[in-house]
Coordinates of C-alpha atoms in Angstrom, one line a residue:
K1 CA 38.4 19.3 8.1
L2 CA 35.8 20.3 10.7
C3 CA 37.3 23.9 11.0
A4 CA 37.3 24.2 7.0
A5 CA 33.7 23.4 6.8
I6 CA 32.7 26.0 9.5
M7 CA 34.9 28.6 7.6
E8 CA 33.4 27.9 4.5
A9 CA 29.8 27.9 5.9
C10 CA 30.7 31.5 7.5
V11 CA 31.5 33.0 4.1
M12 CA 28.4 31.6 2.3
D13 CA 25.7 33.9 1.0
V14 CA 22.6 33.5 3.1
E15 CA 19.5 34.5 1.3
P16 CA 16.3 34.9 3.7
V17 CA 13.5 32.4 3.5
E18 CA 10.6 33.9 1.6
D19 CA 7.9 34.7 3.8
V20 CA 4.6 32.5 2.8
V21 CA 1.6 34.9 2.7
V22 CA -1.5 33.0 4.1
P23 CA -4.7 33.9 2.4
H24 CA -7.6 35.3 4.2
T25 CA -10.0 33.3 2.1
L26 CA -9.6 31.0 -0.8
V27 CA -12.5 32.4 -2.8
T28 CA -12.8 36.3 -2.8
P29 CA -16.4 38.0 -2.8
E30 CA -15.7 39.4 -6.3
E31 CA -14.8 35.6 -7.5
L32 CA -18.0 34.2 -6.0
Q33 CA -20.2 36.9 -7.4
E34 CA -18.9 36.2 -10.7
A35 CA -19.5 32.3 -10.3
I36 CA -23.0 33.0 -9.3
V37 CA -23.5 35.0 -12.6
E38 CA -21.8 32.3 -14.7
N39 CA -23.5 29.2 -13.1
P40 CA -26.6 30.3 -11.1
P41 CA -27.2 28.0 -8.4
K42 CA -30.6 26.5 -7.6
W43 CA -32.1 24.1 -5.0
E44 CA -34.0 20.9 -6.0
S45 CA -35.9 18.5 -3.6
G46 CA -34.4 15.6 -2.0
Q47 CA -34.8 12.1 -3.6
F48 CA -34.6 8.7 -1.9
S49 CA -35.1 5.3 -3.0
D50 CA -36.6 3.8 0.4
G51 CA -39.8 5.0 -0.5
T52 CA -39.7 8.4 1.3
P53 CA -41.4 11.1 -0.7
N54 CA -39.2 13.9 -2.0
T55 CA -38.2 16.5 0.6
P56 CA -39.0 20.3 -0.1
S57 CA -36.3 22.4 -1.6
D58 CA -37.4 25.5 0.3
R59 CA -37.9 24.2 3.9
I60 CA -35.7 23.2 6.8
T61 CA -36.8 19.7 8.0
R62 CA -36.1 17.8 11.1
P63 CA -33.8 15.9 12.0
F64 CA -32.0 16.8 9.0
T65 CA -32.3 18.8 5.8
L66 CA -31.8 16.9 2.7
R67 CA -32.0 18.3 -0.9
R68 CA -29.9 18.3 -4.1
L69 CA -28.2 21.1 -6.0
G70 CA -29.0 22.0 -9.7
N71 CA -26.0 20.6 -10.6
G72 CA -26.7 17.2 -9.1
I73 CA -24.5 17.3 -5.8
R74 CA -26.6 15.7 -2.8
I75 CA -26.7 17.7 0.4
G76 CA -27.6 16.7 4.1
V77 CA -27.3 19.3 6.9
A78 CA -28.0 18.6 10.4
Q79 CA -27.6 20.6 13.6
N80 CA -25.7 19.1 16.5
T81 CA -25.3 21.4 19.7
A82 CA -23.9 18.4 21.8
E83 CA -20.5 19.0 20.4
S84 CA -19.9 22.8 21.0
Q85 CA -18.5 24.9 18.2
R86 CA -17.6 21.6 16.3
G87 CA -18.7 20.4 12.9
H88 CA -17.8 17.6 10.7
L89 CA -18.3 17.4 6.9
R90 CA -18.1 14.2 4.7
L91 CA -17.9 14.0 0.9
V92 CA -18.4 10.6 -0.5
A93 CA -17.8 9.6 -4.3
P94 CA -19.0 6.0 -4.9
G95 CA -16.6 4.1 -6.7
G96 CA -13.4 3.4 -4.7
R97 CA -11.2 0.1 -5.4
D98 CA -14.4 -1.4 -7.1
A99 CA -14.2 1.4 -9.8
E100 CA -10.5 0.4 -10.4
K101 CA -11.6 -2.9 -11.3
R102 CA -14.9 -2.0 -13.1
L103 CA -13.9 1.0 -15.1
G104 CA -10.5 -0.2 -16.1
F105 CA -8.1 2.0 -14.1
K106 CA -4.6 0.7 -13.2
K107 CA -4.7 -1.0 -10.1
G108 CA -4.2 0.8 -6.9
S109 CA -4.4 4.0 -8.9
L110 CA -7.5 5.3 -6.9
A111 CA -6.2 4.4 -3.3
V112 CA -2.8 6.1 -4.3
G113 CA -4.3 9.0 -5.8
A114 CA -6.6 9.7 -2.8
R115 CA -3.4 9.7 -0.6
A116 CA -1.6 11.9 -3.1
M117 CA -4.3 14.6 -2.8
Q118 CA -4.1 14.5 1.0
E119 CA -0.4 14.8 0.7
G120 CA -0.8 17.7 -1.8
G121 CA -3.1 20.5 -1.4
S122 CA -2.4 23.1 -3.8
F123 CA -5.3 25.0 -5.3
G124 CA -5.1 27.5 -8.4
K125 CA -3.0 30.3 -7.7
F126 CA -2.3 29.2 -3.8
T127 CA 0.8 26.8 -3.1
R128 CA 0.5 23.7 -0.8
E129 CA 2.2 25.7 2.0
Q130 CA -0.6 28.4 1.6
V131 CA -3.5 26.1 1.6
E132 CA -1.8 24.2 4.5
L133 CA -1.2 27.2 6.7
F134 CA -5.0 28.4 5.7
A135 CA -6.2 25.0 7.2
V136 CA -4.0 25.4 10.3
D137 CA -5.2 28.8 10.9
H138 CA -8.8 27.6 10.8
L139 CA -8.0 24.7 12.8
I140 CA -9.3 22.3 10.1
M141 CA -8.3 18.6 9.9
V142 CA -8.7 16.7 6.7
E143 CA -8.5 13.1 6.1
I144 CA -8.9 11.6 2.5
N145 CA -9.3 7.9 2.1
C146 CA -10.2 5.3 -0.7
N147 CA -12.0 2.2 0.4
E148 CA -13.4 -0.8 -1.3
E149 CA -16.4 1.0 -2.7
S150 CA -16.0 4.8 -2.3
L151 CA -13.6 7.8 -1.8
V152 CA -14.1 9.5 1.3
M153 CA -13.2 13.1 2.4
D154 CA -13.7 13.9 6.2
F155 CA -13.2 17.5 7.5
V156 CA -13.4 18.3 11.0
F157 CA -13.6 22.1 11.6
P158 CA -14.5 24.9 14.2
T159 CA -17.8 26.5 13.3
T160 CA -16.7 29.9 15.0
N161 CA -14.9 32.7 13.6
V162 CA -11.2 31.9 13.4
G163 CA -8.1 33.2 11.5
N164 CA -8.8 36.6 12.9
T165 CA -6.2 39.5 12.4
G166 CA -5.1 42.6 14.2
Y167 CA -6.1 43.7 17.8
G168 CA -8.4 45.9 19.5
D169 CA -10.2 48.3 17.4
S170 CA -8.3 47.1 14.2
K171 CA -9.2 43.6 14.7
Q172 CA -10.6 42.1 11.7
L173 CA -12.7 38.9 12.1
G174 CA -11.8 35.8 9.9
I175 CA -14.1 33.6 8.1
T176 CA -15.9 30.7 10.0
G177 CA -14.2 27.3 10.0
T178 CA -17.5 26.2 8.3
E179 CA -16.9 28.6 5.4
A180 CA -13.4 27.6 5.1
V181 CA -14.1 24.0 4.8
I182 CA -16.7 24.6 2.1
Q183 CA -14.3 26.7 0.2
I184 CA -11.6 24.0 0.3
V185 CA -14.3 21.4 -0.8
R186 CA -15.2 23.8 -3.7
E187 CA -11.5 24.2 -4.5
I188 CA -10.7 20.4 -4.7
L189 CA -13.7 20.0 -7.3
I190 CA -12.7 22.7 -9.7
D191 CA -9.1 23.8 -9.1
F192 CA -7.1 21.1 -7.6
N193 CA -3.3 21.0 -8.8
W194 CA -1.7 17.8 -8.9
E195 CA 2.1 17.6 -7.8
E196 CA 4.7 14.8 -8.5
D197 CA 6.3 15.4 -5.1
A198 CA 3.0 14.6 -3.4
L199 CA 2.5 11.4 -5.5
G200 CA 6.0 10.3 -4.2
R201 CA 5.0 10.7 -0.7
S202 CA 1.7 8.9 -1.1
K203 CA 3.7 6.1 -3.0
Q204 CA 6.1 6.0 -0.1
S205 CA 3.3 5.6 2.4
Y206 CA 1.8 2.5 0.6
R207 CA 5.2 0.9 0.2
T208 CA 5.8 1.2 3.8
A209 CA 2.2 0.0 4.8
H210 CA 2.7 -3.1 2.7
E211 CA 6.2 -3.9 4.1
S212 CA 4.8 -3.5 7.6
L213 CA 1.9 -5.8 6.8
G214 CA 4.5 -8.7 5.9
K215 CA 6.1 -8.2 9.3
S216 CA 2.7 -8.2 11.3
L217 CA 1.5 -11.4 12.5
E218 CA -2.2 -10.2 12.6
G219 CA -1.8 -8.2 9.3
K220 CA -0.3 -11.2 7.2
S221 CA -2.8 -13.5 8.7
T222 CA -5.7 -11.4 7.8
E223 CA -4.4 -10.9 4.5
M224 CA -4.1 -14.5 3.9
I225 CA -7.8 -15.2 4.7
M226 CA -9.0 -12.4 2.7
E227 CA -7.1 -13.5 0.0
A228 CA -8.6 -17.2 0.3
L229 CA -12.2 -15.5 0.9
S230 CA -12.1 -13.3 -2.2
S231 CA -10.3 -15.8 -4.5
G232 CA -7.6 -13.2 -4.9
D233 CA -9.7 -10.1 -5.8
E234 CA -7.4 -7.3 -5.6
R235 CA -10.2 -5.2 -4.6
F236 CA -9.9 -6.4 -0.9
L237 CA -6.1 -6.9 -0.6
S238 CA -3.3 -4.5 0.0
I239 CA -1.4 -3.0 -2.8
D240 CA 1.9 -4.5 -3.2
V241 CA 5.2 -2.4 -3.8
D242 CA 5.5 -3.3 -7.7
T243 CA 1.9 -2.1 -8.1
V244 CA 2.4 1.2 -6.2
N245 CA 5.6 1.9 -8.1
A246 CA 3.8 1.4 -11.5
I247 CA 1.3 4.2 -10.9
T248 CA 2.2 7.5 -12.6
L249 CA 0.8 11.0 -11.6
E250 CA -1.6 10.9 -14.7
D251 CA -2.9 7.6 -13.6
A252 CA -3.7 8.7 -10.2
K253 CA -5.1 12.1 -11.5
N254 CA -7.5 10.2 -14.0
A255 CA -8.8 7.7 -11.6
V256 CA -9.5 10.3 -8.8
M257 CA -10.9 13.1 -10.9
S258 CA -13.3 10.6 -12.5
Q259 CA -15.0 10.0 -9.4
L260 CA -15.4 13.8 -8.6
L261 CA -18.4 14.4 -10.8
P262 CA -20.9 16.7 -9.2
S263 CA -24.1 14.5 -10.2
E264 CA -22.2 11.4 -8.3
L265 CA -21.2 13.3 -5.0
E266 CA -23.2 13.2 -1.5
I267 CA -21.8 16.0 0.9
S268 CA -23.1 15.7 4.6
V269 CA -22.5 18.4 7.2
A270 CA -23.2 18.3 11.0
G271 CA -22.4 20.6 13.8
D272 CA -23.0 23.5 16.1
F273 CA -24.1 26.2 13.6
N274 CA -27.1 27.7 12.2
V275 CA -28.6 25.5 9.5
N276 CA -29.7 28.4 7.4
D277 CA -26.2 30.0 7.4
V278 CA -24.7 26.7 6.5
L279 CA -27.4 25.9 3.3
E280 CA -26.7 29.5 2.3
M281 CA -22.7 28.8 2.1
I282 CA -23.4 25.5 0.3
F283 CA -26.0 27.3 -2.1
N284 CA -23.1 29.9 -3.0
Y285 CA -19.8 28.0 -3.0
L286 CA -21.1 24.5 -4.2
G287 CA -24.2 25.5 -6.1
T288 CA -22.0 27.6 -8.5
V289 CA -19.8 24.3 -9.4
P290 CA -20.5 23.6 -13.1
A291 CA -22.6 20.6 -13.6
D292 CA -20.0 19.3 -16.3
A293 CA -17.0 19.9 -13.7
N294 CA -14.5 16.9 -14.3
S295 CA -16.6 15.6 -17.2
Q296 CA -13.4 15.2 -19.4
Y297 CA -12.3 12.5 -16.8
R298 CA -15.6 10.7 -17.1
V299 CA -15.1 7.1 -18.2
T300 CA -18.0 6.0 -20.4
E301 CA -17.1 2.4 -20.8
G302 CA -17.7 -0.4 -18.2
P303 CA -20.7 -1.2 -16.1
E304 CA -22.1 1.6 -13.8
E305 CA -23.6 -0.7 -11.3
F306 CA -21.2 -2.0 -8.4
G307 CA -20.1 -5.7 -8.6
N308 CA -20.6 -8.1 -6.1
V309 CA -18.4 -9.9 -3.7
P310 CA -17.0 -12.9 -5.3
P311 CA -18.9 -16.2 -4.6
L312 CA -17.3 -18.2 -1.7
R313 CA -15.5 -21.2 -3.1
L314 CA -16.9 -24.3 -1.3
P315 CA -16.0 -26.5 0.6
G316 CA -14.3 -24.0 2.9
E317 CA -10.4 -24.6 3.8
F318 CA -8.0 -24.3 6.6
L319 CA -5.0 -21.9 6.3
D320 CA -1.9 -22.2 8.3
L321 CA 1.0 -19.3 8.5
E322 CA 4.2 -19.0 10.4
L323 CA 6.0 -15.9 11.0
E324 CA 9.5 -15.3 12.3
D325 CA 9.2 -13.5 15.6
S326 CA 10.9 -13.8 19.1
D327 CA 7.7 -13.3 20.9
P328 CA 5.4 -16.4 20.9
R329 CA 1.8 -15.8 20.3
A330 CA -0.9 -17.1 17.8
V331 CA -3.9 -15.6 16.3
A332 CA -6.8 -17.7 14.9
Y333 CA -9.6 -16.7 12.3
V334 CA -13.1 -18.2 11.6
A335 CA -14.6 -16.4 8.3
G336 CA -17.5 -17.2 6.0
A337 CA -20.3 -15.5 3.8
A338 CA -22.5 -12.8 5.1
P339 CA -25.1 -10.1 4.0
N340 CA -23.7 -6.6 3.5
L341 CA -24.6 -3.7 5.8
W342 CA -28.1 -3.5 4.5
G343 CA -29.0 -7.3 4.1
F344 CA -28.0 -7.8 0.5
L345 CA -26.4 -11.2 -0.3
A346 CA -23.8 -12.1 -2.8
D347 CA -26.5 -13.3 -5.2
G348 CA -28.5 -10.1 -5.2
S349 CA -31.3 -11.4 -2.7
T350 CA -31.8 -9.8 0.7
V351 CA -32.3 -11.0 4.2
A352 CA -35.8 -10.0 4.4
Q353 CA -36.6 -12.0 1.3
K354 CA -34.7 -15.1 2.6
V355 CA -36.6 -14.7 6.1
S356 CA -40.0 -14.1 4.4
V357 CA -39.7 -17.4 2.4
A358 CA -38.4 -19.5 5.1
D359 CA -41.1 -18.4 7.9
K360 CA -44.3 -20.3 6.5
R361 CA -46.3 -19.1 9.7
A362 CA -45.5 -15.3 9.5
S363 CA -48.5 -12.9 10.5
D364 CA -49.4 -10.0 8.5
Y365 CA -47.6 -7.8 11.2
D366 CA -44.3 -9.9 10.6
K367 CA -44.5 -9.2 7.0
Q368 CA -45.1 -5.8 7.3
R369 CA -42.1 -5.4 9.7
R370 CA -39.6 -7.3 7.6
A371 CA -40.6 -5.2 4.6
H372 CA -38.9 -2.3 6.3
P373 CA -35.8 -0.9 4.6
L374 CA -33.8 -1.0 8.0
F375 CA -34.8 -4.7 8.7
G376 CA -31.5 -6.5 7.4
N377 CA -29.5 -3.9 8.9
A378 CA -31.2 -4.1 12.5
A379 CA -31.0 -7.8 12.5
L380 CA -27.4 -7.9 11.5
A381 CA -26.5 -5.2 14.1
L382 CA -28.3 -7.5 16.9
I383 CA -26.5 -10.6 15.8
S384 CA -23.1 -9.0 16.0
E385 CA -23.7 -8.1 19.5
I386 CA -25.1 -11.3 20.5
A387 CA -22.4 -13.3 18.8
N388 CA -19.6 -11.3 20.5
R389 CA -21.1 -11.7 24.0
R390 CA -21.6 -15.5 23.2
L391 CA -17.8 -15.9 22.1
F392 CA -16.5 -13.9 25.3
S393 CA -18.5 -15.9 27.7
T394 CA -17.7 -19.4 26.0
V395 CA -14.2 -19.0 24.6
R396 CA -12.9 -16.7 27.1
E397 CA -14.6 -16.9 30.4
R398 CA -15.9 -20.4 30.5
K399 CA -13.0 -22.4 28.6
Q400 CA -10.4 -19.7 29.2
L401 CA -8.8 -20.4 25.8
T402 CA -8.3 -16.7 24.8
Y403 CA -7.8 -13.1 26.3
D404 CA -9.6 -11.5 23.2
A405 CA -12.4 -12.9 20.7
N406 CA -14.3 -10.7 18.5
F407 CA -17.0 -11.1 15.8
S408 CA -17.3 -8.5 13.1
L409 CA -18.8 -8.1 9.5
T410 CA -17.1 -6.4 6.4
G411 CA -20.0 -3.9 6.3
F412 CA -20.2 -2.9 2.6
E413 CA -23.0 -0.8 1.7
R414 CA -22.7 -0.7 -2.0
M415 CA -21.3 -4.1 -3.0
K416 CA -23.8 -6.9 -2.6
G417 CA -22.7 -9.6 -0.1
G418 CA -19.8 -9.6 2.4
W419 CA -18.1 -11.9 5.1
F420 CA -18.0 -12.4 8.8
L421 CA -14.8 -12.6 10.7
V422 CA -14.2 -14.0 14.2
T423 CA -10.7 -13.1 15.3
V424 CA -9.2 -15.0 18.5
T425 CA -6.0 -14.3 19.9
A426 CA -4.4 -16.7 22.1
S427 CA -1.2 -18.6 23.1
K428 CA 0.4 -21.0 20.6
E429 CA -0.6 -24.1 22.4
K430 CA -4.1 -22.9 22.8
A431 CA -4.8 -21.5 19.2
Q432 CA -6.3 -24.7 17.8
R433 CA -8.5 -25.0 20.7
A434 CA -9.8 -21.7 20.6
L435 CA -10.4 -22.1 17.0
E436 CA -12.5 -25.2 17.5
A437 CA -14.5 -23.5 20.3
C438 CA -15.3 -20.6 18.3
K439 CA -16.7 -22.6 15.6
E440 CA -18.8 -24.6 18.3
T441 CA -19.9 -21.4 19.7
L442 CA -21.3 -20.3 16.2
E443 CA -22.7 -23.7 15.6
A444 CA -24.6 -23.7 18.9
L445 CA -26.1 -20.2 18.1
R446 CA -27.9 -21.8 15.3
T447 CA -28.9 -25.1 17.0
S448 CA -28.5 -26.4 20.3
N449 CA -28.3 -23.0 22.2
P450 CA -30.2 -20.7 20.0
I451 CA -30.9 -17.0 20.7
S452 CA -33.0 -16.5 23.9
P453 CA -35.3 -13.3 24.7
D454 CA -32.9 -12.3 27.5
N455 CA -30.1 -12.5 24.7
L456 CA -32.2 -10.4 22.6
E457 CA -33.4 -7.8 25.0
S458 CA -29.7 -7.4 26.3
A459 CA -28.5 -6.8 22.9
K460 CA -31.4 -4.3 21.9
R461 CA -30.4 -2.3 25.0
V462 CA -26.6 -2.1 24.1
V463 CA -27.4 -1.3 20.3
L464 CA -29.8 1.4 21.1
N465 CA -27.5 3.0 24.1
R466 CA -24.8 2.9 21.7
H467 CA -26.8 4.8 19.1
E468 CA -28.0 7.3 21.4
G469 CA -24.4 7.9 22.6
E470 CA -23.0 8.4 19.2
L471 CA -25.8 10.8 18.2
R472 CA -24.0 13.3 20.5
T473 CA -21.1 13.2 17.7
S474 CA -21.3 15.3 14.5
S475 CA -19.1 12.6 12.9
Y476 CA -21.8 10.0 13.5
W477 CA -24.4 12.4 11.9
A478 CA -22.6 13.0 8.8
T479 CA -22.0 9.1 8.6
M480 CA -25.7 8.5 9.1
M481 CA -26.8 11.0 6.4
S482 CA -23.8 9.7 3.8
G483 CA -25.6 7.5 1.3
I484 CA -29.3 8.4 2.2
Q485 CA -29.6 10.0 -1.2
E486 CA -27.5 7.7 -3.2
E487 CA -29.2 5.1 -5.7
S488 CA -26.1 2.8 -5.0
V489 CA -27.5 2.2 -1.5
P490 CA -31.2 1.5 -2.3
L491 CA -32.3 0.6 1.2
K492 CA -30.6 3.6 2.9
G493 CA -32.8 6.5 3.3
P494 CA -34.3 8.9 6.1
L495 CA -36.3 5.9 7.4
S496 CA -33.2 4.5 8.4
V497 CA -32.7 7.1 11.0
T498 CA -36.2 8.1 11.9
D499 CA -37.3 4.5 12.6
Y500 CA -34.3 3.2 14.2
H501 CA -35.7 2.6 17.5
A502 CA -39.0 1.4 16.3
V503 CA -37.2 -1.4 14.2
I504 CA -34.9 -2.5 16.7
E505 CA -37.5 -3.0 19.4
S506 CA -39.6 -4.9 16.9
M507 CA -37.0 -7.7 16.3
T508 CA -37.9 -11.0 17.5
T509 CA -35.5 -14.1 18.2
R510 CA -37.2 -15.8 15.1
D511 CA -36.2 -12.9 13.1
L512 CA -32.5 -13.3 14.2
Q513 CA -32.5 -17.1 14.0
L514 CA -33.9 -17.1 10.3
T515 CA -31.3 -14.4 9.5
L516 CA -28.3 -16.5 10.9
E517 CA -29.4 -19.1 8.2
C518 CA -28.5 -16.4 5.7
M519 CA -24.9 -16.5 6.7
G520 CA -22.4 -19.4 5.9
L521 CA -22.0 -20.8 9.3
D522 CA -22.2 -24.4 8.3
D523 CA -19.0 -26.2 9.1
S524 CA -18.4 -27.1 5.3
E525 CA -18.9 -23.5 4.4
L526 CA -16.2 -22.0 7.0
Y527 CA -12.8 -20.8 6.1
T528 CA -10.5 -21.1 9.2
A529 CA -6.8 -20.0 9.9
I530 CA -4.1 -19.9 12.5
G531 CA -1.0 -17.7 12.5
K532 CA 1.7 -18.5 14.6
T533 CA 5.1 -16.9 15.5
V534 CA 8.3 -19.3 15.1
Q535 CA 11.6 -18.3 16.8
P536 CA 14.1 -16.8 14.3
E537 CA 17.1 -19.1 13.8
G538 CA 20.1 -18.6 16.1
L539 CA 18.0 -16.6 18.6
V540 CA 19.3 -17.3 22.1
D541 CA 17.1 -17.8 24.7
D542 CA 17.8 -15.4 27.7
G543 CA 16.4 -17.7 30.4
I544 CA 14.1 -15.0 31.6
V545 CA 10.5 -16.5 32.2
K546 CA 8.1 -14.2 30.8
A547 CA 4.7 -13.4 32.5
S548 CA 1.7 -15.2 31.0
P549 CA -0.9 -13.1 29.3
M550 CA -3.5 -12.1 31.8
A551 CA -7.3 -11.4 31.3
G552 CA -7.7 -8.0 30.0
M553 CA -4.1 -7.4 28.7
G554 CA -5.3 -7.1 25.1
R555 CA -7.6 -4.2 26.0
G556 CA -5.4 -2.3 28.4
G557 CA -5.7 -4.1 31.8
A558 CA -8.2 -5.9 33.6
L559 CA -10.3 -2.6 34.5
M560 CA -10.5 -1.6 31.0
N561 CA -12.6 -4.5 29.4

């Protein structure tokens, strides 16, 4: 049989694989000139909701240049020479999983559609293979994600000429990576081809992710506590297999394209480049995108404003999970209500308002400080740092109940409200005691052992040093600029960057203690959970005594803490 198969293969006709022609550019000069004539671009001043005056439409400003195009696209450009010859572009379309629910799209369609867009990549007359090789030639990395409140596209690229052809005197320079990225963004907005096979790969990715979640102790436990916190709100949960299977190409296309309306978009670019050159590229390529592009997908029914985080059901509850696994271990969680990243609570009030009402002895200076749009954000950043240190020193170092304890906030920017989550990794025998120790630590932070001046000064140093370090990366600049001109993030504006140091330095221990009272730290408001592994039936003990977890194992060894 083998010989027959070989003989058959020898006499088969073999056709050569057709060569893929890699485009030198996605938009020719002639096409660009035609677009400029049809939709003349223009600059407009940048507009903000944090009280900052409008920025001029004809001048470069520092530390970033913020403007709007005539078609409504918000633009932010910053020069960052710390990352030599590298750049980062972020496109944000507000909506995300919240828009699925708010605008009546099929559950999961935006998330699956975003992944299908990344898996695809065919533009106009160019095939997916051509666009993929164009991106590879220009060293461009693309990531498209849909989170709870926005559709986010991140592009990492070189700012130099790449994709050069020929040698010596016949060498022809390719376009810069910056220009290539802006061309890709233009094509995504006006000429993207949706493909069934790309949707298939996207759905397979989500199916695999959901199945893996059910087999992971940490993943399944987190899903369980998030389901309890959100009262089963699908915006905050993973997408199950049946839901993924039900999504059609038309569902995904309609959901994603409804978010890509020029008047809703914000594009932030940072990198080692000449700002004037980048502004000219944006003006020509993105300023010529028609203002009514994708308007046929716009959904007019449903509320325009983002929904809030669901109110927490009180009193809190304890959740228990067991998962079959041969490796004995446990994970514990403590969670409760918290403000969003900018200090908005689920009822629409702000941290600054709550603190001002609670502090009857506030001076005029205190009232002025707390009125700054960055106040809530700064207070929460410092509290996170202090809570993490307290948990580490109490639960791990003093009581030796865990080898990892972490305090984090959900950090929503557009949805009002959020949650805090303390995650503790421990042995099965110590999980309950570690959970109680975490609750005691959080309670002590509010009452018996409040934040000290030393705690505050130490946290300020860490937060400011982290900020200074991240300012060296273009991705951080792009993240900082995202949302500055969005009306859906009313407290984020240029002041959140220019006044960052001043606001952090001005924070007092009383500010933080009063901010803690805005969080659901009372014992009756806490949701707790313990996930444990159980031995599968029929597992035979090999008699080998496994080493106990040592300090630092969760983070790569004792020297990597």
